[in-house]
Amino acid sequence: MQVEIKDLKKEHDEQLMQKAGIGDEAAIEEIINRWKNPLINFFYRSLRSFEQSEDLTQTVFIRLYRAAPNYVPKAKFSTYLFQIARHLLINEYRRSVRKPLTICDPLEFTTTPANLNNDLRIKEIEELFSNALDELPETQKTALLLYKQQELSYKEISDTMDASESAVKTWIFRARQNLKEALKDIL
Amino acid sequence: MKSEKTNSFDPVIEKIFGEKVTCSNDFTKRTIERISMEDQQQVDLKIDEILKYYPIETSTGFSEKTLRLIRLENNYNKKIIPLFKNLVGLTAIAAAIVFAFISVKKINEPILTEKFSASNKYNSLNSIPTIQVRNKYVVAQNNVDDVNKLPVMTDIFLMAEGLLDAQILLQDENIGTLAIVTD
């Protein structure tokens, strides 16, 4: 069993997906372990709610498992994964328009956030940064997060967001400009 | 192209090099621009740094919970859905049997036949006007002198379809009695 897990760790996401497609539970578990933190942070930067982010992360994996039997690795796995994530995020935005979200401070969670730092300055920057990010249009925010947080290429982002590469570049540029403007007093 | 020289000099540069040097006219402007650009790059780097930082991580047991959900869904797909499909199939079969039973019962409904048979006036088909509807007849009572005056009632013709035995369809004092008998 230990040997099997070690082997899975070496495998590409695409290979794991194909294994998950034939019901290999260890393969889907490896995918969950690899992608849970990138996904929850992607959602968290957009929604600012830990619980919603965790729910959506879980939904992504369930959808991924459902889709695994029919998965054909046409593009990079992360493109496929964030396509699902973005669809869920857009649905969540639509839902939250009807029912406003309750914004929670991540430091108030009972769970332990990574690298928890009590420095008020960091907390303040984080708060202002989140507010500034919140103000960005969905396209700008998603493009910037995929580019910087998830380190996807322009091509991968354009596939994920179903847009041209030049549109993606423009969104990222504008997102940066808007963030700089909003954060000029603290950075 | 070499930029135009002037006699002005930058005191900082003079201090570094220990002698008076001349700078291009736009030296200060370019330096400020460069500082500003570097500042901007610094801001960019800070933004990137914040973006790359993961402020949260999933709660303890997240993977296990997700796997449990996947297992539940798996079981649901493997066991409940086929069962549900079987139930739907069985229900459909049961409904078809009940429907067939009701239809047969309706077809063999004796009351209507008895009503028709009870009237001696209609014993002979020859004595009353008839309208053929496929292989069935709409039979009218004698007091309707012209069969063409009978109201063409689509419903009656439709009702004639599928009837195996005589059946009174309408009793009206002006029209008379309409009935259907099998050919």
Coordinates of C-alpha atoms in Angstrom, one line a residue, chain A residues 25 28-29 32-33 36-38 40-41 44-45 50 54 57-58 61-62 65-66 111-115 125 129 144-145 148-151 176 179-180 187, chain B residues 39-71 73-74 77-78:
Chain A
E25 CA -9.9 5.7 -5.0
I28 CA -8.6 10.6 -6.5
E29 CA -7.2 11.0 -3.0
I32 CA -7.4 15.9 -3.6
N33 CA -4.2 16.2 -1.6
K36 CA -7.0 21.2 -2.1
N37 CA -4.9 24.1 -1.0
P38 CA -4.5 25.8 -4.3
I40 CA -9.4 26.7 -1.5
N41 CA -7.1 29.7 -1.7
Y44 CA -11.0 32.3 -0.8
R45 CA -9.3 35.2 -2.6
F50 CA -13.6 30.0 4.4
E54 CA -14.1 24.7 1.4
T57 CA -13.4 23.0 -3.2
Q58 CA -15.2 19.8 -2.2
F61 CA -13.4 17.2 -6.4
I62 CA -16.8 15.6 -6.6
Y65 CA -14.6 12.3 -9.9
R66 CA -17.9 12.2 -11.8
T111 CA -9.2 25.8 12.1
T112 CA -5.6 26.7 11.9
P113 CA -4.7 28.8 8.9
A114 CA -1.3 28.3 7.3
N115 CA 1.5 30.4 8.7
I125 CA -2.4 44.7 4.5
F129 CA -5.6 43.7 -0.2
L144 CA -4.8 37.7 -12.0
L145 CA -5.3 34.8 -9.5
K148 CA 0.0 34.8 -10.1
Q149 CA -1.5 32.6 -7.5
Q150 CA -1.8 29.5 -9.6
E151 CA 1.0 30.3 -12.0
R176 CA -2.6 45.2 -11.5
L179 CA -4.7 47.0 -7.2
K180 CA -1.8 49.4 -7.3
L187 CA 2.7 49.4 -0.4
Chain B
D39 CA 9.1 51.6 -7.1
Q40 CA 6.4 50.3 -9.4
Q41 CA 8.3 47.1 -9.9
Q42 CA 8.6 46.9 -6.1
V43 CA 4.8 47.3 -5.8
D44 CA 4.3 44.7 -8.4
L45 CA 6.5 42.3 -6.5
K46 CA 4.7 43.0 -3.3
I47 CA 1.3 42.4 -5.0
D48 CA 2.7 39.1 -6.5
E49 CA 4.0 38.1 -3.1
I50 CA 0.6 38.6 -1.4
L51 CA -1.1 36.8 -4.3
K52 CA 1.2 33.9 -4.0
Y53 CA 0.7 33.6 -0.3
Y54 CA -2.0 31.1 0.7
P55 CA -3.8 32.7 3.7
I56 CA -5.8 29.5 4.5
E57 CA -5.7 25.8 4.2
T58 CA -8.4 23.2 4.3
S59 CA -9.7 22.0 7.6
T60 CA -8.4 18.9 9.2
G61 CA -9.9 15.8 7.6
F62 CA -10.9 17.6 4.5
S63 CA -9.6 14.8 2.2
E64 CA -11.3 12.1 4.2
K65 CA -14.6 14.0 4.2
T66 CA -14.4 14.5 0.5
L67 CA -13.6 10.9 -0.1
R68 CA -16.5 9.8 2.1
L69 CA -18.8 11.9 0.0
I70 CA -17.4 10.4 -3.2
R71 CA -17.9 6.9 -1.8
E73 CA -22.1 9.0 -4.3
N74 CA -20.5 5.9 -5.8
N77 CA -24.9 5.4 -8.3
K78 CA -24.2 1.7 -8.0

